[in-house]
Short mmCIF file of C-alpha atoms and ligand atoms in Angstrom, two decimals:
data_model
loop_
_atom_site.label_atom_id
_atom_site.label_comp_id
_atom_site.label_asym_id
_atom_site.label_seq_id
_atom_site.Cartn_x
_atom_site.Cartn_y
_atom_site.Cartn_z
CA MET A 198 23.22 -2.22 -21.02
CA ALA A 199 26.96 -1.91 -20.56
CA VAL A 200 28.23 -4.06 -17.70
CA LEU A 201 30.94 -2.51 -15.62
CA PRO A 202 33.83 -4.79 -14.75
CA ALA A 203 33.64 -5.98 -11.17
CA GLU A 204 35.95 -3.85 -9.04
CA ARG A 205 38.56 -5.72 -7.11
CA ASP A 206 39.79 -2.78 -5.03
CA LEU A 207 38.03 -2.12 -1.75
CA ARG A 208 36.38 1.27 -1.75
CA ARG A 209 37.04 3.35 1.35
CA VAL A 210 36.06 6.82 2.57
CA ILE A 211 37.28 6.74 6.17
CA GLY A 212 41.07 6.97 6.47
CA ASP A 213 43.46 5.79 9.15
CA ALA A 214 43.27 6.63 12.80
CA ASP A 215 45.61 9.59 12.16
CA GLY A 216 43.19 11.02 9.61
CA ALA A 217 45.31 10.25 6.54
CA GLY A 218 42.98 9.55 3.65
CA ASP A 219 39.70 10.79 5.15
CA ARG A 220 37.36 11.84 2.33
CA GLU A 221 34.03 13.65 2.33
CA VAL A 222 30.87 12.25 0.78
CA ASP A 223 28.89 14.67 -1.39
CA GLY A 224 25.52 15.56 0.04
CA LEU A 225 26.22 14.43 3.60
CA GLY A 226 26.16 17.38 5.99
CA GLU A 227 26.71 17.41 9.73
CA GLN A 228 23.10 16.43 10.50
CA GLU A 229 23.12 13.43 8.15
CA LEU A 230 26.48 12.27 9.48
CA LEU A 231 25.22 12.41 13.06
CA GLU A 232 22.03 10.55 12.10
CA LEU A 233 24.21 7.84 10.61
CA TYR A 234 26.24 7.69 13.82
CA ARG A 235 23.04 7.43 15.91
CA SER A 236 21.96 4.47 13.77
CA LEU A 237 25.32 2.74 14.28
CA VAL A 238 25.19 3.24 18.04
CA LEU A 239 21.58 2.04 18.22
CA LEU A 240 22.47 -1.17 16.37
CA ARG A 241 25.65 -1.68 18.43
CA THR A 242 23.72 -1.18 21.66
CA TYR A 243 20.99 -3.54 20.52
CA ASP A 244 23.60 -6.18 19.73
CA GLU A 245 25.63 -5.87 22.92
CA ARG A 246 22.56 -5.83 25.14
CA SER A 247 21.11 -8.83 23.32
CA VAL A 248 24.14 -10.96 24.17
CA VAL A 249 23.65 -10.01 27.82
CA TYR A 250 19.90 -10.73 27.65
CA HIS A 251 20.71 -14.12 26.14
CA ARG A 252 23.16 -14.93 28.94
CA GLN A 253 20.46 -13.92 31.42
CA GLY A 254 18.00 -16.30 29.76
CA ARG A 255 15.73 -13.47 28.61
CA ILE A 256 16.01 -14.12 24.85
CA GLY A 257 16.77 -17.34 22.95
CA THR A 258 19.72 -18.13 20.67
CA TYR A 259 20.85 -14.89 19.09
CA ALA A 260 22.83 -14.18 15.90
CA ILE A 261 25.42 -11.58 16.92
CA PHE A 262 26.06 -8.78 14.41
CA TRP A 263 28.85 -6.93 16.21
CA ASN A 264 30.95 -5.03 13.58
CA HIS A 265 28.31 -5.56 10.87
CA GLU A 266 26.49 -2.35 11.85
CA ALA A 267 28.20 -0.21 9.19
CA MET A 268 27.00 -2.31 6.27
CA GLN A 269 23.46 -2.28 7.64
CA ALA A 270 23.20 1.41 8.52
CA GLY A 271 25.16 2.51 5.44
CA VAL A 272 22.64 0.83 3.15
CA VAL A 273 19.49 1.90 5.01
CA HIS A 274 20.56 5.55 4.96
CA ALA A 275 20.94 5.35 1.17
CA LEU A 276 17.32 4.20 0.79
CA ASP A 277 14.06 6.14 0.81
CA ASP A 278 11.19 5.08 3.06
CA GLU A 279 9.35 3.45 0.15
CA ASP A 280 12.26 1.05 -0.53
CA TRP A 281 12.14 -2.44 0.94
CA ILE A 282 14.66 -4.37 2.99
CA PHE A 283 14.91 -8.20 2.96
CA PRO A 284 17.04 -9.14 6.00
CA SER A 285 18.70 -12.38 7.00
CA TYR A 286 19.05 -13.35 10.68
CA ARG A 287 22.28 -11.26 10.71
CA GLU A 288 20.25 -8.08 10.09
CA SER A 289 17.51 -8.96 12.59
CA ALA A 290 17.41 -5.47 14.15
CA ILE A 291 17.61 -3.47 10.92
CA GLY A 292 13.94 -2.50 11.38
CA LEU A 293 15.04 -0.27 14.28
CA LEU A 294 16.39 2.11 11.64
CA ARG A 295 12.85 2.26 10.21
CA GLY A 296 11.20 3.04 13.54
CA MET A 297 10.46 -0.53 14.63
CA PRO A 298 10.40 -0.72 18.45
CA PRO A 299 13.26 -2.75 20.02
CA ALA A 300 10.55 -4.76 21.87
CA THR A 301 9.35 -6.17 18.54
CA VAL A 302 12.77 -7.53 17.55
CA LEU A 303 13.45 -8.76 21.09
CA SER A 304 10.08 -10.56 21.01
CA TRP A 305 11.15 -12.26 17.78
CA TRP A 306 14.25 -13.58 19.54
CA ARG A 307 12.04 -14.64 22.45
CA GLY A 308 10.00 -16.74 20.01
CA HIS A 309 6.94 -14.64 20.83
CA PRO A 310 4.31 -13.74 18.23
CA ALA A 311 4.65 -10.05 19.21
CA GLY A 312 7.87 -10.30 17.19
CA TRP A 313 5.99 -10.90 13.94
CA TRP A 314 5.60 -7.49 12.39
CA ASN A 315 3.62 -6.56 9.31
CA PRO A 316 6.30 -6.04 6.62
CA ASP A 317 4.16 -3.34 5.05
CA ASP A 318 4.41 -1.19 8.20
CA TYR A 319 8.18 -0.73 7.89
CA GLY A 320 9.14 -1.89 4.41
CA VAL A 321 11.08 -4.65 6.15
CA ALA A 322 10.35 -8.25 5.14
CA SER A 323 10.38 -11.08 7.68
CA ILE A 324 13.79 -12.18 8.96
CA CYS A 325 15.00 -15.00 6.73
CA VAL A 326 16.79 -17.84 8.50
CA PRO A 327 17.13 -20.33 5.61
CA ILE A 328 20.24 -19.22 3.75
CA ALA A 329 19.53 -17.18 0.59
CA THR A 330 15.89 -18.18 0.13
CA HIS A 331 14.88 -14.53 0.43
CA VAL A 332 17.00 -13.50 -2.56
CA PRO A 333 14.39 -14.69 -5.09
CA HIS A 334 11.66 -13.13 -2.91
CA ALA A 335 13.44 -9.78 -3.08
CA ALA A 336 14.06 -10.13 -6.81
CA GLY A 337 10.40 -10.89 -7.47
CA PHE A 338 9.30 -8.06 -5.21
CA ALA A 339 11.60 -5.58 -6.98
CA TRP A 340 10.45 -6.79 -10.41
CA GLY A 341 6.85 -6.26 -9.27
CA LYS A 342 7.65 -2.66 -8.34
CA LYS A 343 9.12 -2.15 -11.80
CA LEU A 344 6.09 -3.70 -13.54
CA LYS A 345 3.80 -1.40 -11.57
CA GLY A 346 5.86 1.62 -12.62
CA GLU A 347 6.66 2.46 -9.00
CA ARG A 348 9.88 4.15 -7.97
CA ALA A 349 10.79 1.83 -5.08
CA CYS A 350 13.70 -0.57 -5.06
CA ALA A 351 14.63 -3.45 -2.75
CA VAL A 352 17.76 -4.66 -1.02
CA ALA A 353 18.51 -8.25 0.01
CA PHE A 354 21.15 -8.87 2.69
CA PHE A 355 22.93 -12.24 2.68
CA GLY A 356 26.31 -13.68 3.59
CA ASP A 357 29.38 -15.03 1.78
CA GLY A 358 28.12 -18.56 2.42
CA ALA A 359 24.81 -17.69 0.77
CA THR A 360 26.55 -17.15 -2.57
CA SER A 361 27.05 -20.95 -2.78
CA GLU A 362 23.30 -21.57 -2.60
CA GLY A 363 21.02 -22.26 -5.55
CA SER A 364 18.56 -19.63 -4.31
CA PHE A 365 21.21 -16.94 -4.58
CA HIS A 366 21.89 -17.89 -8.19
CA GLU A 367 18.21 -18.01 -9.10
CA GLY A 368 17.46 -14.67 -7.46
CA ALA A 369 20.49 -12.88 -8.90
CA ASN A 370 19.92 -14.20 -12.40
CA PHE A 371 16.21 -13.46 -12.29
CA ALA A 372 16.85 -9.90 -11.11
CA ALA A 373 19.39 -9.33 -13.88
CA VAL A 374 17.20 -10.76 -16.64
CA THR A 375 14.14 -8.75 -15.56
CA GLY A 376 16.17 -5.61 -14.84
CA ALA A 377 14.70 -5.59 -11.34
CA PRO A 378 15.57 -2.59 -9.14
CA LEU A 379 17.44 -4.70 -6.59
CA ILE A 380 20.58 -4.31 -4.52
CA LEU A 381 22.29 -7.57 -3.62
CA LEU A 382 24.18 -6.76 -0.44
CA CYS A 383 26.63 -9.51 0.32
CA ASN A 384 27.96 -9.37 3.86
CA ASN A 385 31.32 -11.05 3.30
CA ASN A 386 32.51 -11.65 6.85
CA GLN A 387 34.66 -14.52 5.54
CA TRP A 388 32.93 -17.20 7.62
CA ALA A 389 29.81 -19.31 7.24
CA ILE A 390 29.66 -20.58 10.81
CA SER A 391 32.95 -22.60 10.80
CA THR A 392 33.42 -22.74 7.01
CA PRO A 393 36.04 -20.20 5.90
CA LEU A 394 35.73 -18.17 2.70
CA GLU A 395 38.53 -20.14 0.99
CA ALA A 396 36.46 -23.32 1.35
CA GLN A 397 33.42 -21.53 -0.07
CA THR A 398 34.58 -20.46 -3.54
CA ARG A 399 37.44 -20.43 -6.03
CA ALA A 400 36.38 -16.97 -7.26
CA GLU A 401 39.02 -14.37 -6.48
CA THR A 402 36.38 -12.04 -5.05
CA LEU A 403 32.66 -12.46 -4.49
CA ALA A 404 32.03 -9.29 -6.51
CA ASP A 405 33.45 -11.18 -9.51
CA LYS A 406 30.30 -13.30 -9.48
CA ALA A 407 28.34 -10.26 -10.68
CA ILE A 408 30.03 -10.51 -14.10
CA GLY A 409 28.36 -13.86 -14.74
CA TYR A 410 24.95 -12.30 -14.17
CA GLY A 411 25.66 -9.26 -16.31
CA MET A 412 25.43 -6.77 -13.50
CA PRO A 413 27.95 -4.40 -11.91
CA GLY A 414 29.79 -5.69 -8.86
CA VAL A 415 31.57 -3.43 -6.40
CA ARG A 416 33.66 -4.17 -3.30
CA VAL A 417 33.59 -1.91 -0.31
CA ASP A 418 35.21 -1.99 3.08
CA GLY A 419 32.25 -3.29 5.10
CA THR A 420 33.45 -1.57 8.27
CA ASP A 421 33.49 1.85 6.55
CA VAL A 422 29.92 3.10 6.86
CA LEU A 423 30.51 5.95 4.41
CA ALA A 424 31.95 3.68 1.73
CA VAL A 425 28.94 1.39 2.09
CA TYR A 426 26.59 4.38 1.98
CA GLU A 427 28.20 5.76 -1.16
CA ALA A 428 28.12 2.42 -3.01
CA ALA A 429 24.52 1.79 -1.96
CA ARG A 430 23.48 5.28 -3.08
CA GLU A 431 24.95 4.62 -6.54
CA ALA A 432 23.19 1.25 -6.72
CA VAL A 433 19.87 2.88 -5.73
CA ALA A 434 20.33 5.52 -8.42
CA ARG A 435 20.96 2.78 -11.01
CA ALA A 436 17.90 0.88 -9.84
CA ARG A 437 15.67 3.97 -10.08
CA ALA A 438 17.06 4.81 -13.52
CA GLY A 439 15.87 1.42 -14.79
CA GLU A 440 19.40 0.02 -15.04
CA GLY A 441 18.68 -3.08 -12.95
CA PRO A 442 20.44 -4.79 -10.05
CA THR A 443 23.88 -4.20 -8.50
CA PHE A 444 25.94 -6.61 -6.43
CA ILE A 445 27.78 -5.02 -3.50
CA GLU A 446 30.34 -7.07 -1.61
CA ALA A 447 30.83 -5.55 1.83
CA PHE A 448 34.11 -7.05 2.97
CA SER A 449 34.95 -7.52 6.64
CA TYR A 450 35.96 -10.21 9.11
CA ARG A 451 33.59 -11.81 11.59
CA THR A 452 34.80 -10.62 14.99
CA ALA A 453 32.19 -12.32 17.16
CA PRO A 454 30.92 -15.89 17.30
CA HIS A 455 28.39 -16.83 14.60
CA ALA A 456 25.67 -16.85 17.26
CA THR A 457 25.33 -17.29 21.00
CA ALA A 458 25.24 -21.08 20.42
CA ASP A 459 28.66 -21.09 18.73
CA ASP A 460 32.06 -21.65 20.35
CA GLN A 461 34.36 -20.16 17.72
CA ARG A 462 37.50 -21.12 19.64
CA ALA A 463 37.17 -24.52 17.95
CA TYR A 464 38.03 -23.10 14.52
CA ILE A 465 39.08 -19.43 14.53
CA ASP A 466 42.39 -17.72 15.24
CA LEU A 467 41.54 -15.58 18.28
CA ASP A 468 44.61 -13.33 17.77
CA ARG A 469 43.28 -12.42 14.33
CA VAL A 470 39.89 -11.67 15.87
CA GLU A 471 41.54 -9.36 18.42
CA GLU A 472 43.42 -7.55 15.63
CA GLU A 473 40.26 -7.06 13.57
CA ARG A 474 38.28 -5.82 16.56
CA LYS A 475 40.64 -2.86 16.83
CA ARG A 476 39.19 -1.57 13.52
CA GLU A 477 35.54 -2.05 14.49
CA CYS A 478 33.12 0.08 12.55
CA VAL A 479 31.44 2.24 15.21
CA GLY A 480 34.76 3.43 16.63
CA ARG A 481 36.13 4.03 13.13
CA PHE A 482 33.24 6.31 12.20
CA GLY A 483 33.36 7.97 15.62
CA GLY A 484 37.03 8.79 14.99
CA TYR A 485 36.21 10.25 11.59
CA LEU A 486 33.50 12.48 13.10
CA ARG A 487 35.79 13.63 15.90
CA ARG A 488 38.55 14.53 13.43
CA ALA A 489 35.96 16.54 11.50
CA GLY A 490 34.95 18.33 14.73
CA ILE A 491 31.39 16.97 14.54
CA LEU A 492 31.42 14.57 17.50
CA HIS A 493 32.63 15.22 21.03
CA ASP A 494 32.46 13.32 24.31
CA ASP A 495 29.21 14.81 25.67
CA LEU A 496 27.33 14.21 22.44
CA ALA A 497 28.68 10.66 22.10
CA GLU A 498 27.64 9.95 25.69
CA SER A 499 24.11 11.28 25.17
CA ILE A 500 23.71 9.18 21.99
CA ARG A 501 24.85 6.08 23.89
CA THR A 502 22.52 6.82 26.81
CA GLU A 503 19.55 7.31 24.50
CA ALA A 504 20.19 3.93 22.85
CA ALA A 505 20.68 2.18 26.20
CA GLU A 506 17.37 3.66 27.44
CA ALA A 507 15.58 2.42 24.32
CA MET A 508 16.90 -1.09 25.00
CA ARG A 509 15.92 -1.03 28.68
CA ALA A 510 12.39 -0.01 27.74
CA GLY A 511 12.40 -2.57 24.90
CA ILE A 512 13.25 -5.59 27.02
CA ALA A 513 10.75 -4.50 29.70
CA ALA A 514 7.99 -4.22 27.07
CA ALA A 515 8.93 -7.57 25.50
CA GLU A 516 8.85 -9.29 28.89
CA ALA A 517 5.50 -7.70 29.72
CA GLU A 518 3.84 -9.47 26.77
CA PRO A 519 1.46 -12.14 28.04
CA PRO A 520 2.59 -15.65 27.05
CA ALA A 521 1.28 -16.77 23.68
CA ASP A 522 -1.39 -19.45 23.57
CA VAL A 523 -0.03 -22.77 22.32
CA SER A 524 -2.94 -23.10 19.87
CA LEU A 525 -0.85 -20.79 17.67
CA LEU A 526 1.39 -23.77 16.92
CA PHE A 527 -1.55 -25.38 15.13
CA GLU A 528 -3.48 -22.44 13.76
CA HIS A 529 -2.68 -21.22 10.25
CA ALA A 530 -1.04 -24.57 9.45
CA TYR A 531 -4.07 -26.03 7.67
CA VAL A 532 -6.99 -24.66 5.68
CA ASP A 533 -8.97 -27.73 6.82
CA PRO A 534 -7.52 -28.94 10.14
CA PRO A 535 -7.27 -32.74 10.43
CA ALA A 536 -9.69 -34.56 12.70
CA SER A 537 -6.98 -35.05 15.35
CA PHE A 538 -6.40 -31.29 15.70
CA ASP A 539 -8.47 -30.76 18.85
CA SER A 540 -7.24 -33.85 20.68
CA ASP A 541 -3.59 -33.03 19.73
CA LEU A 542 -4.00 -29.57 21.17
CA GLU A 543 -5.60 -30.98 24.32
CA GLU A 544 -2.70 -33.38 24.73
CA LEU A 545 -0.18 -30.56 24.31
CA ARG A 546 -1.99 -28.46 26.92
CA ARG A 547 -1.96 -31.42 29.36
CA THR A 548 1.75 -32.03 28.70
CA LEU A 549 2.64 -28.39 29.33
CA GLY A 550 0.51 -28.38 32.44
C1 TPP B 276 19.41 -23.49 3.60
C2 TPP B 276 20.18 -23.50 4.88
N1 TPP B 276 21.23 -24.32 5.03
C3 TPP B 276 21.95 -24.31 6.17
C4 TPP B 276 21.62 -23.47 7.19
C5 TPP B 276 22.44 -23.47 8.50
N2 TPP B 276 23.19 -22.21 8.58
C6 TPP B 276 22.79 -21.20 9.38
S1 TPP B 276 23.81 -19.89 9.28
C7 TPP B 276 24.82 -20.65 8.17
C8 TPP B 276 26.05 -19.96 7.65
C9 TPP B 276 25.76 -18.88 6.67
O1 TPP B 276 26.91 -18.13 6.45
P1 TPP B 276 26.91 -16.80 5.61
O2 TPP B 276 25.99 -16.93 4.44
O3 TPP B 276 28.30 -16.44 5.33
O4 TPP B 276 26.24 -15.71 6.58
P2 TPP B 276 26.76 -15.19 8.00
O5 TPP B 276 26.15 -16.12 9.02
O6 TPP B 276 28.25 -15.24 8.00
O7 TPP B 276 26.24 -13.80 8.14
C10 TPP B 276 24.35 -21.93 7.90
C11 TPP B 276 25.02 -22.88 6.98
C12 TPP B 276 20.50 -22.63 7.02
N3 TPP B 276 20.11 -21.74 7.95
N4 TPP B 276 19.81 -22.65 5.85
MG1 MG B 277 29.55 -15.16 6.42
#
């Protein structure tokens, strides 16, 4: 297999605000472009409402993904339904693009068992909170698909910080050696909580790491949904053709706190954040569609309203779930429960009143 040199230039499809440089993507007609826009707005609405629900005490700590929507939607639209997604906490709501109800994801953030979906129902694995530990899971899963002669591929989402973890290395190397049909989607938002990218690596770009594994590495503008889509579509085609994994570095800048528990004023330059927010991904794609005459105010408003309605119904359904029984904390932990199991549970029930 010939290994392409990792590309240092950021791939872009969407041009400037004045339309200079706008390109078209082969095979994407008006309907597909609007579907992509709907997905972006659904994710954006989910994210913005979730911050409000957190402030209102209706969900727990929440990992904000504002301005990461393009890398998530761009990839999902390049997949077929049979392909699997392995999300990190940053892609918690990616299942919405596979028909998962908002109530399910909101329940997950409420710490309620109604938020535990069956991965098989959506082709979406459980949300992975430990950094990078799902990369080997995705690699093994993809290899399994190859061994079975199935057509499906898998994509693992992880951050810039994750590339410093042993699990990332093991998963990437394993996928390369086995020729697994895997897409390694690195969300390079240049921060791992308060650790900046320059403290993370001496590599000039994260895509350069792909060379060491013997796989192609490409860099795309992570706030350009069409550039992400195009790169993901190429990676999927390689995977299906038996050419193994691809590393995609989706480059952006984190323009929201790491999570609702984070006060980024302690370490980030807020002027830079303001600057970056002006190029946020939903507005950028909206501008592209308007310049192409595909999107107009009424349509944009109805897409926003539809997403807001879905969230209103979602939080109502999540809050209508009866509280989970505390015995769940103990069940499934042991094949043979220890002798103290029953009295421990009794004590917990007494403590909780
Ligand atoms: C194995 C492990 N170590 C540490 C943490 C604590 N932690 C949570 S998020 C995070 C930063 C990860 O940054 P990055 O990979 O860039 O992803 P991002 O949050 O920017 O999307 C860390 C260190 C963890 N969840 N898992
Ligand atoms: Mg990061």
